[in-house]
XYZ file of C-alpha atoms in Angstrom:
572
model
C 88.236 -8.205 15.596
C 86.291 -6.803 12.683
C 87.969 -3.957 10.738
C 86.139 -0.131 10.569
C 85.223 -0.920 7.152
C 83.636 -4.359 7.939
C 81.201 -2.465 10.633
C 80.440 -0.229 8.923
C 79.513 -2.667 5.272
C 77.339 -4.839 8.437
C 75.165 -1.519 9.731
C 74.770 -0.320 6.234
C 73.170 -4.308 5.074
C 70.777 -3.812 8.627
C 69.415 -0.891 8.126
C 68.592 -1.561 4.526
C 66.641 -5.053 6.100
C 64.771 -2.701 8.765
C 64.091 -0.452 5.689
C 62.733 -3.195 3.713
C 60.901 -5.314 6.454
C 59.143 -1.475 7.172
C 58.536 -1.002 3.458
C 56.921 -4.290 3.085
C 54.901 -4.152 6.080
C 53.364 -0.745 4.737
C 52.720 -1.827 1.231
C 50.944 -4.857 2.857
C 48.617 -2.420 5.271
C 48.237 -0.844 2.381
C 46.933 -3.674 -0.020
C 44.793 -4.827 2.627
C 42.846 -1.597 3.397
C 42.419 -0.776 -0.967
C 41.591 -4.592 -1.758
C 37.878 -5.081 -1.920
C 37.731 -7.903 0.808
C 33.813 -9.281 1.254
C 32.238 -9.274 4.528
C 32.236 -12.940 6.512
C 29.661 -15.001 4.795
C 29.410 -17.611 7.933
C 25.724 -16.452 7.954
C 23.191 -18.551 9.903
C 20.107 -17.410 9.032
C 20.601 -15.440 5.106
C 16.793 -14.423 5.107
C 17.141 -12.963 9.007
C 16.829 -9.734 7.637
C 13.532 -10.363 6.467
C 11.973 -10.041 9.950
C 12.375 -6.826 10.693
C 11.678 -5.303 7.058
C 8.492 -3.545 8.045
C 10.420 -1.784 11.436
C 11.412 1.946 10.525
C 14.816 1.385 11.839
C 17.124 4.587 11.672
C 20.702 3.218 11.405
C 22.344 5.955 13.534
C 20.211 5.154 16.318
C 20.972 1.534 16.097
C 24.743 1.827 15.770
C 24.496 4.494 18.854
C 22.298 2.481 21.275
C 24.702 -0.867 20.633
C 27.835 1.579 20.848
C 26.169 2.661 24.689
C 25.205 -0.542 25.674
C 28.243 -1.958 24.772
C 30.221 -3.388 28.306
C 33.749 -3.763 29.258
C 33.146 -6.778 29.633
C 32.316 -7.578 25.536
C 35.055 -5.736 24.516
C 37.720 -8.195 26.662
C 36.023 -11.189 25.248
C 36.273 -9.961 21.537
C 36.659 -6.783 19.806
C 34.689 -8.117 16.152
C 31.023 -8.855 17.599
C 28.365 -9.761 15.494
C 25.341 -7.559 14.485
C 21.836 -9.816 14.014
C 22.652 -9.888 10.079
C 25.922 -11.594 10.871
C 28.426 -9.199 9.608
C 30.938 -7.579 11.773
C 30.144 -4.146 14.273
C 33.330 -2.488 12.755
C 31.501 -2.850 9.143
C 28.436 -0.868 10.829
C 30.929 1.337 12.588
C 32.483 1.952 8.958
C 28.917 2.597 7.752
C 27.721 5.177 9.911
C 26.156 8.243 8.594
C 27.831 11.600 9.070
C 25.370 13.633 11.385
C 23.694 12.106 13.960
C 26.015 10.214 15.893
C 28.073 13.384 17.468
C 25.130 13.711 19.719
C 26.140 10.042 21.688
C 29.768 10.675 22.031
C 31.242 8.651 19.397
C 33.988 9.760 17.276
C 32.626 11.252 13.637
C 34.149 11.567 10.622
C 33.923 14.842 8.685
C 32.182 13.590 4.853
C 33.826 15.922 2.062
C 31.015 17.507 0.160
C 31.515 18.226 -3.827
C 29.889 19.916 -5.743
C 31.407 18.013 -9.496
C 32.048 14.691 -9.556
C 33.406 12.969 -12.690
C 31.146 9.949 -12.416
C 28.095 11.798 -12.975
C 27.615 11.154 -16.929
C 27.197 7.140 -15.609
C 24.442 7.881 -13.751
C 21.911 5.642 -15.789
C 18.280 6.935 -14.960
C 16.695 4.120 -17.422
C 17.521 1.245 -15.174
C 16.144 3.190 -11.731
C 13.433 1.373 -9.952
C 12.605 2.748 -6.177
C 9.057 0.763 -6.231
C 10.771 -2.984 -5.030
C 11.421 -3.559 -1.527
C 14.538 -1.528 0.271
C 16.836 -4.535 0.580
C 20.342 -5.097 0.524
C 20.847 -8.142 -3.120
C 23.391 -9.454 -1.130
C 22.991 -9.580 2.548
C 18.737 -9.371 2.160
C 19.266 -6.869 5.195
C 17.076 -3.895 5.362
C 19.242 -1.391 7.211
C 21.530 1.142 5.456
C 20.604 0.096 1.623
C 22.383 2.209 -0.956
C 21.152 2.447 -4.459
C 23.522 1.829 -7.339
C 22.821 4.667 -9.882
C 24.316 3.082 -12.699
C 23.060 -0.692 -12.476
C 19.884 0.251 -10.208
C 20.878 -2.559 -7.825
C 20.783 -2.477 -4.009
C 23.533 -3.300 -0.952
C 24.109 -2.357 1.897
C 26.386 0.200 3.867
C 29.605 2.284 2.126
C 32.565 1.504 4.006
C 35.510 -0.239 2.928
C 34.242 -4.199 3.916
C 30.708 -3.325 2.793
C 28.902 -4.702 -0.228
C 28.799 -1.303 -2.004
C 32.442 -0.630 -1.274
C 33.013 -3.906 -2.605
C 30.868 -3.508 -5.768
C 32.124 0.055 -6.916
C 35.817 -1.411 -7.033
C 34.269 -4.680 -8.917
C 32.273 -3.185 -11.352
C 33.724 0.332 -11.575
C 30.299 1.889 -10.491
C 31.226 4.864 -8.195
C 27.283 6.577 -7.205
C 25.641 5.648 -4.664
C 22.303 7.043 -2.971
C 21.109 6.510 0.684
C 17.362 5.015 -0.026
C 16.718 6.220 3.706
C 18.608 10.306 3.634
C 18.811 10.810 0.061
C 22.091 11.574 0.124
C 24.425 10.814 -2.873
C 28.226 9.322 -2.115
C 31.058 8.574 -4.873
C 32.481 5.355 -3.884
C 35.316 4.192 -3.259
C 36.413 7.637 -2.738
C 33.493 8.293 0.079
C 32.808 11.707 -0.343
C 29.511 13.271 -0.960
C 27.865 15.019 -4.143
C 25.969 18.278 -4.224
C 24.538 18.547 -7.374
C 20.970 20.191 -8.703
C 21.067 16.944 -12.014
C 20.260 14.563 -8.676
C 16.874 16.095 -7.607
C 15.046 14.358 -9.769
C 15.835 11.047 -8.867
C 15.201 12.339 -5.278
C 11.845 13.507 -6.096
C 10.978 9.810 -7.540
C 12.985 7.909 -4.916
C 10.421 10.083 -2.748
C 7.634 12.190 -4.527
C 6.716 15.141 -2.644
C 3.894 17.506 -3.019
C 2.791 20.554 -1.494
C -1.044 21.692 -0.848
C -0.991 24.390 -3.485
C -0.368 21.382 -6.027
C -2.639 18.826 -4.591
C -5.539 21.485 -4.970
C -4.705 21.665 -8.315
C -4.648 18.157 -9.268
C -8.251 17.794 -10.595
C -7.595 20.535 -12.595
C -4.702 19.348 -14.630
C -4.844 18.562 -18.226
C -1.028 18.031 -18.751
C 0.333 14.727 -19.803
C 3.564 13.501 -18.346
C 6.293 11.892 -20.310
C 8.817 8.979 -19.504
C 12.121 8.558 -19.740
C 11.699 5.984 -22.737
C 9.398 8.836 -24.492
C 6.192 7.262 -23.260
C 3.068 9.807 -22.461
C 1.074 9.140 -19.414
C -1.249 10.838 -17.016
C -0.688 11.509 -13.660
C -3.269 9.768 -11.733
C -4.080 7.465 -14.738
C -0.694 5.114 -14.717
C -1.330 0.971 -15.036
C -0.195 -1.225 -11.909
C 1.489 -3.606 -12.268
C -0.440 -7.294 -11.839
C 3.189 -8.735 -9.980
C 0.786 -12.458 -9.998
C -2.588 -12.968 -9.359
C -2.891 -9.372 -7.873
C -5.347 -7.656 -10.109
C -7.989 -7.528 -7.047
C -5.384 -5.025 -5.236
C -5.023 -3.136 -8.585
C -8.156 -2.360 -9.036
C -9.223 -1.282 -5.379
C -6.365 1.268 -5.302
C -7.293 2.629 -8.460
C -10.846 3.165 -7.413
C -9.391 4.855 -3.907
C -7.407 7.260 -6.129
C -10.463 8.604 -7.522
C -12.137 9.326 -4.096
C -10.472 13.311 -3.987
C -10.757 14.018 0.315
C -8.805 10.037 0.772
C -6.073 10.631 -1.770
C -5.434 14.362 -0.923
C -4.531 13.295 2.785
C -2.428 10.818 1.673
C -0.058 13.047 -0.453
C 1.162 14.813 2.510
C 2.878 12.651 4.926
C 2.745 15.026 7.706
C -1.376 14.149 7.912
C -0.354 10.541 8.810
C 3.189 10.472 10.401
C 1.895 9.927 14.085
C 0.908 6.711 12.664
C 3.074 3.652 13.252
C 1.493 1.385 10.691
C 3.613 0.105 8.011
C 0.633 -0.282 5.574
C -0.588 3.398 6.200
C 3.085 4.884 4.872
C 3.520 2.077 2.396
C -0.596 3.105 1.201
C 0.680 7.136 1.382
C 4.016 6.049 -0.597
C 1.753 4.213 -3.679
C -0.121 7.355 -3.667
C 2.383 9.364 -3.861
C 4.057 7.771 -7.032
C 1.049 7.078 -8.629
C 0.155 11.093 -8.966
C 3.674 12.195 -9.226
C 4.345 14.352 -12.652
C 7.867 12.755 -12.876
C 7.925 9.530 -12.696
C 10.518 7.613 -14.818
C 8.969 5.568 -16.139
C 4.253 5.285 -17.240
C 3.362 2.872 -14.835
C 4.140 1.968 -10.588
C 4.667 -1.669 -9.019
C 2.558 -1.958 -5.962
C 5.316 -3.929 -4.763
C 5.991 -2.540 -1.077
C 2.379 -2.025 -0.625
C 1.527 -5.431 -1.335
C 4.109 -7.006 0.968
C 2.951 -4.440 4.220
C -0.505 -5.880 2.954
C 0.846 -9.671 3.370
C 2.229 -9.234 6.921
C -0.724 -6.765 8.099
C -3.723 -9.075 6.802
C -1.458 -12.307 8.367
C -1.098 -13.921 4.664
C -5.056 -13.625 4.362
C -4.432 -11.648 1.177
C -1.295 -12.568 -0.520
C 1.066 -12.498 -3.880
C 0.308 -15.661 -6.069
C -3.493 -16.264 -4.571
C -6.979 -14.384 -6.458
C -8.808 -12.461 -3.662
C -12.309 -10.924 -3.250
C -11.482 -7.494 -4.382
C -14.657 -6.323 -2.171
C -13.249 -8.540 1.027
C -10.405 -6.723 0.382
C -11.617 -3.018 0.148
C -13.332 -3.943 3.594
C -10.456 -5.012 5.171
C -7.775 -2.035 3.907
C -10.638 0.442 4.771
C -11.261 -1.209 8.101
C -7.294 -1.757 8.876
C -6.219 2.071 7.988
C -8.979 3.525 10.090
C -7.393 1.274 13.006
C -4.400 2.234 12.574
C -5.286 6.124 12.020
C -7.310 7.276 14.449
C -6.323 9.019 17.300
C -7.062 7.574 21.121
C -9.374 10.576 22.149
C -11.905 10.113 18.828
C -12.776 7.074 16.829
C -12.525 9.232 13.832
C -10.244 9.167 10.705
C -10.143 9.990 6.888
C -11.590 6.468 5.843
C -14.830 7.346 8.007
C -15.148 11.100 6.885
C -15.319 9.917 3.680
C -17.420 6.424 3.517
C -19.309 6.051 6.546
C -23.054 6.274 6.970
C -25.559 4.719 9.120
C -28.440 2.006 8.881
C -31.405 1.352 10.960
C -31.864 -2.170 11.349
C -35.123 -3.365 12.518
C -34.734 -7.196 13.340
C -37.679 -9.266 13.945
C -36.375 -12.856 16.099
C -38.603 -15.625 16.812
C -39.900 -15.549 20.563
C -38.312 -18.266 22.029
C -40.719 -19.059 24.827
C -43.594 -19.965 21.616
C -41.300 -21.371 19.618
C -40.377 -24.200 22.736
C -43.928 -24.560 23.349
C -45.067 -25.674 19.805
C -41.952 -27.812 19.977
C -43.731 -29.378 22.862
C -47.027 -29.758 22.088
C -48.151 -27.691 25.016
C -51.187 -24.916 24.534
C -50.569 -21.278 23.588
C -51.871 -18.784 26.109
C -54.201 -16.347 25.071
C -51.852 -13.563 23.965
C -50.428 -16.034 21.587
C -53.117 -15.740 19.286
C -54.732 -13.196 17.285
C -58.590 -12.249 17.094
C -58.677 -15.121 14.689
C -56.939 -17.392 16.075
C -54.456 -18.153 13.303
C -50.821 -17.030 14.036
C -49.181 -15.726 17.388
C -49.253 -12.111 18.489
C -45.777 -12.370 19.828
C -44.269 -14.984 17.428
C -41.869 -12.524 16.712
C -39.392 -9.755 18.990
C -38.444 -6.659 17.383
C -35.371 -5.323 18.284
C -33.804 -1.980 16.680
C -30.595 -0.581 16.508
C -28.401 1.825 14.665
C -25.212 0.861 12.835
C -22.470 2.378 11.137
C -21.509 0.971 7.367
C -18.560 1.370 4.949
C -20.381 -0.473 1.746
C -23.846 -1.491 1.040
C -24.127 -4.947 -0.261
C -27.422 -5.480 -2.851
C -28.698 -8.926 -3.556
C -29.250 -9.597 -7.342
C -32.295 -11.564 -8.344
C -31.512 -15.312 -9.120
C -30.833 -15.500 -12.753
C -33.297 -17.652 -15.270
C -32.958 -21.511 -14.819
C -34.667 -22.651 -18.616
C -33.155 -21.229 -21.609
C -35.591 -19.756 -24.261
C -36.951 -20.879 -27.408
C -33.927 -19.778 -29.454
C -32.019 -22.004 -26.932
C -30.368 -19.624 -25.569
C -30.214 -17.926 -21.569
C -31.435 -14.835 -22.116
C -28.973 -12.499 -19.727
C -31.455 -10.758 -17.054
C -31.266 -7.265 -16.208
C -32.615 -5.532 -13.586
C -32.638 -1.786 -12.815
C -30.105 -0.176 -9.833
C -33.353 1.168 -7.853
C -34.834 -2.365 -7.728
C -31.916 -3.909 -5.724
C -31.899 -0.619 -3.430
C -35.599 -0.970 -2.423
C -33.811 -3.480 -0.020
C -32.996 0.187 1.842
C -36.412 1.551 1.899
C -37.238 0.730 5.638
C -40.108 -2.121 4.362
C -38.972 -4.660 2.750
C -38.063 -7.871 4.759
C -34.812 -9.476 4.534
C -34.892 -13.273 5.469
C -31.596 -13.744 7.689
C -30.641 -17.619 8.057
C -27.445 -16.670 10.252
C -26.732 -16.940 12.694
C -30.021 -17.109 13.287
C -33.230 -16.931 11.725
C -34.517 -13.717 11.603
C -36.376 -10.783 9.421
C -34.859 -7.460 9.037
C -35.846 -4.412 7.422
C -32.892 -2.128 6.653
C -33.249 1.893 6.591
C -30.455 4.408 5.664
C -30.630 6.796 8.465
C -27.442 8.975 7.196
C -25.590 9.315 3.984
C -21.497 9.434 3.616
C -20.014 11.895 0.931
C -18.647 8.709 -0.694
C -21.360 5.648 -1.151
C -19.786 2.279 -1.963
C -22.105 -0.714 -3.225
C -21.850 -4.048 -3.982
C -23.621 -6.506 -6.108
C -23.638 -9.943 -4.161
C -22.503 -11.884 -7.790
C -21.088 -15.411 -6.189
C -23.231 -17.397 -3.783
C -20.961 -20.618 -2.319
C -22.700 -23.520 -1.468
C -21.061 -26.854 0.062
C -20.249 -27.731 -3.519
C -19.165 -24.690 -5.632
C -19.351 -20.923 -6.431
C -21.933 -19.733 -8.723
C -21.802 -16.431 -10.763
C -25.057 -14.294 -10.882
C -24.632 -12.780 -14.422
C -27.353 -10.204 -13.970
C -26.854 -7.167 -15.587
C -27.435 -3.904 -13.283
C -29.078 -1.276 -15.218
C -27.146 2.182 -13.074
C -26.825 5.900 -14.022
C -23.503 7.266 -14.134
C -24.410 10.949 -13.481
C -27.352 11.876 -11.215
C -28.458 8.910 -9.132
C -31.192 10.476 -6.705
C -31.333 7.968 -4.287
C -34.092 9.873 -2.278
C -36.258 9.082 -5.573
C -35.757 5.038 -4.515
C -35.451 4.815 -0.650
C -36.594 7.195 2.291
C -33.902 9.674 3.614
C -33.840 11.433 7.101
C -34.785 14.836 6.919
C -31.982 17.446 7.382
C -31.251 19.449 10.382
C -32.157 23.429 9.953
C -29.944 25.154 7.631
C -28.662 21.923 6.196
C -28.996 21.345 2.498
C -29.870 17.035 2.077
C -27.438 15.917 -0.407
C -28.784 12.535 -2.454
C -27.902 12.929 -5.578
C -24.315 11.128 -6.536
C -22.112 10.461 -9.280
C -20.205 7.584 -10.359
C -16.112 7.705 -10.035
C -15.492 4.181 -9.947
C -16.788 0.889 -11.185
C -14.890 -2.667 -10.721
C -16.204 -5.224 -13.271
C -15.344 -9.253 -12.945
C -15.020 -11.400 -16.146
C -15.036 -14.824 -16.441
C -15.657 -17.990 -14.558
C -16.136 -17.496 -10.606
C -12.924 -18.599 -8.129
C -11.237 -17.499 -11.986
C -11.308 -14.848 -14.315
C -10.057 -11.238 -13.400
C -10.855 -7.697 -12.816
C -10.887 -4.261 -14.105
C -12.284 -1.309 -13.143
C -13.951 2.065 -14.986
C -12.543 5.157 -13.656
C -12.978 9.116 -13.957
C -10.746 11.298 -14.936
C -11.880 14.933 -13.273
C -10.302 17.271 -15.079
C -11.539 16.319 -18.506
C -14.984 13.875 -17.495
C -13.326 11.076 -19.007
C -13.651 7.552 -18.779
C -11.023 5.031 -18.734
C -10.421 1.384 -18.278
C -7.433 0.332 -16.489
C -7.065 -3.073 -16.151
C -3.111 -3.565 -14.677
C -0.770 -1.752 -17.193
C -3.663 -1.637 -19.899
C -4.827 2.042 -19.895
C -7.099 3.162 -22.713
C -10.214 5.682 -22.976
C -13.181 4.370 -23.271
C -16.841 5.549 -23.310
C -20.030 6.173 -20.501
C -21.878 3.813 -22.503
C -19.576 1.339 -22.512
C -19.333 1.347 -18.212
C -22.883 0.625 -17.687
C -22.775 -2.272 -20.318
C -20.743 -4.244 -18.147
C -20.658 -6.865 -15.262
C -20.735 -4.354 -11.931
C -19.255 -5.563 -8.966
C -18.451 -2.985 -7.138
C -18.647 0.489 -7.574
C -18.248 4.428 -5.305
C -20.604 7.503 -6.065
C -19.656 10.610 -4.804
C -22.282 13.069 -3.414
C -22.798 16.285 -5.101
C -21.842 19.089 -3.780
């Protein structure tokens, strides 16, 4: 029998034990929920996120339709499930954004909003760079990607088993923006920041414009400066050539020029009916390349190029030299597809470039072609009066068709060199090679059959595009025409060279054109690489811009080179 004093020593030593197993059991909760603990890296597929990185995926919607179709049945059989990346739903759950998920019945979490935040002298705007694809460096997933303002560097999701979570407790970086809303978080605390210093990384993380400034774009004489003190021009900023992607360059910086294209393509609202990932990614280069503050003096068509890669099916690709006029054809072709409306086959990219041809093809009669094959004796409407070639040797046929570019053949260049032994580089006037136009001179066609055509424009676009057939491939090689084309820059009549349709009553007919844009080839054919004259509207001036190199140049010097390709615009 235990004394008073001995019970009460015994429920004095259990209750501290209950106090201390309690104690211990909180301070381990706690060190589990503030230790940065990295999400399950039992991944089966790391690059899984890749296939979807062209899908505009809101995250809200995903986390909402899983949450609905999520049965009672998945929830007996195990409360962590796994999302496609391979990371657990309670991550995503943790990750959810703070407005649209009240609508769908799950439970939300009030954000605090702040209007200082101590971290925001970190903020490091040198290192910024929105122009590489929106991925997580971690998880390579696309969905929920946070930008690190003080490294630059990309993961995915905020809350506490996420990869930013994890990396603002790491590395002591505490601002994060939402790539996708734009908002800006302090991490690992989780609330959000309100402050007017963010806006401009906003307006380069997405450059906006409104119509008052895109009318006045032409009419800018401003220069913009960089963060590292650099001056550059709006409009005028270098690509960047990421590897053997100087044909891309210089095709987008010849679209910039053409004012009606680039206008629509500043305001998203003209294209967001459109699904196309290369349309938005096309409207998002523009964007940066005309924005007045930019970082940094030049853009990375890096996002463009990759919607490029999975539109054209690898055809054109990062790391292989492309056709930069097979490639105009095919981004012109591809963004009309994917612009224009079911009711009319119309868009921007016709408004602007396409015209019409009459095409008058002569094809040998096949009826007198069998029976010369054969030996057998021509009927009387075979022959002429005199007997020496077949009436009918030949069926016309005529048609109308729409074009995007005219393609001129150059004459073959000299075989022999000269006494000074030397080739003598040919050169041959602009209005020579366009005589092909002129409604009488025959074209021989080998393909796919044999035929004659004479070619006629019947209608003229506001924005002419031509091309100077350089590289003929034979079963052997590719061989580079170097003919010079003699061209005007200003005032090319083209009603002076080739017949035009007469204009309807009160219509004015608009031939004359100037030159905006003029892509030159150097080098050996299947190598060399490409650069292109441009105009500059709001001054007249010329510059060559071949990736980042950006320099003023002179008229003369643009019609003293190698044209390849090149757009006139119609006076108005």
């Amino acid at each position: 029998m235990a004394s008073k004093r001995e019970r009460e020593i015994d429920s004095e030593s259990k209750e501290e034990e209950e106090f201390k197993f309690v104690s211990d059991s909180k301070r381990l909760k706690l060190v589990e929920e503030s230790s940065p603990s990295p999400p399950p890296v039992s991944i089966a597929n790391p690059l899984s996120g890749l296939a979807n990185n062209y899908a505009d995926v809101d995250e809200e919607e995903v986390y909402a339709r899983r949450e609905l179709n999520t049965t009672v049945g998945d929830k007996v059989n195990g409360d962590s499930q796994r999302n496609e990346h391979g990371y657990d739903e309670e991550i995503e759950e943790e990750d959810e954004e703070d407005s649209h998920d009240q609508s769908v019945g799950r439970h939300s979490r009030q954000v605090e909003v702040r209007r200082d935040c101590p971290y925001l002298d970190t903020v490091n705007r040198q290192v910024l760079d929105f122009d590489f694809e929106k991925f997580c460096s971690v998880s390579l997933s696309n969905l929920n990607v946070y930008a690190c303002l003080v490294c630059g560097k990309y993961y995915q999701g905020r809350g506490k088993k996420s990869h930013a979570y994890t990396h603002s407790l790491e590395a002591g970086h505490h601002v994060y923006i939402n790539l996708r809303t734009e908002k800006v978080y302090c991490l690992p605390d989780g609330y959000e920041i309100d402050d007017p210093s963010l806006d401009g990384i906003r307006h380069v993380l997405n450059p906006r414009f409104t119509r008052e400034q895109v009318e006045q774009l032409d009419k800018n004489k401003q220069w913009s400066r960089a963060l590292d003190g650099s001056d550059y021009l709006p409009g005028m900023v270098g690509l960047n050539n990421i590897k053997e992607t100087d044909f891309v360059n210089v095709t987008i910086q010849s679209l910039m020029r053409v004012t009606p294209l680039r206008n629509f393509f500043l305001i998203p609202e003209n294209y967001q009916h459109s699904k196309s990932q290369l349309v938005h990614r096309f409207g998002e280069l523009t964007r940066k390349i005309w924005h007045v503050r930019n970082f940094k003096g030049q853009v990375s068509p890096h996002e463009f190029l990759q919607a490029v890669m999975k539109a054209s099916k690898k055809r054109f690709r990062i790391g292989a030299q492309s056709d930069p006029v097979e490639f105009m054809s095919w981004l012109l072709n591809t963004l009309h597809a994917d612009l224009r409306t079911s009711k009319k086959n119309n868009s921007i990219i016709y408004k602007c470039f396409q015209g019409e041809l009459e095409v008058v093809k002569e094809v040998p009669n096949k009826q007198i072609t069998e029976r010369k094959e054969n030996n057998e004796e021509q009927t009387p409407n075979d022959k002429l009066s005199d007997g020496s070639i077949e009436r009918d040797a030949f069926v016309t046929e005529t048609s109308r068709m729409p074009f995007l570019m005219l393609g001129l053949d150059l004459p073959p260049p000299p075989l022999f060199k000269d006494v000074m032994e030397k080739n003598i580089i040919p050169q041959v006037p602009l209005f020579n090679i366009l005589k092909k136009f002129d409604g009488e001179t025959v074209t021989e066609v080998v393909r796919p059959h044999i035929a004659r055509t004479r070619y006629r424009v019947t209608r003229l676009p506001p924005y002419i595009i031509l091309h100077m057939r350089r590289f003929t491939k034979n079963n052997f090689f590719v061989e580079k025409n170097p003919t010079l084309v003699n061209f005007p820059v200003k005032n090319l009549e083209l009603k002076d060279y080739i017949p035009l349709p007469t204009p309807k009553e009160n219509e004015k007919l608009r031939s004359k054109y100037d030159l905006i844009a003029n892509v030159v080839h150097d080098g050996k054919p299947g190598e060399g690489s490409y650069r292109v004259f441009v105009q500059r509207k709001s001054e007249e001036l010329w510059y060559e811009m071949q990736d980042l190199h950006v320099s003023e140049t002179l008229p003369q010097m643009v019609a003293l080179s190698e044209a390849y390709m090149q757009i006139y615009e119609q006076q108005q």
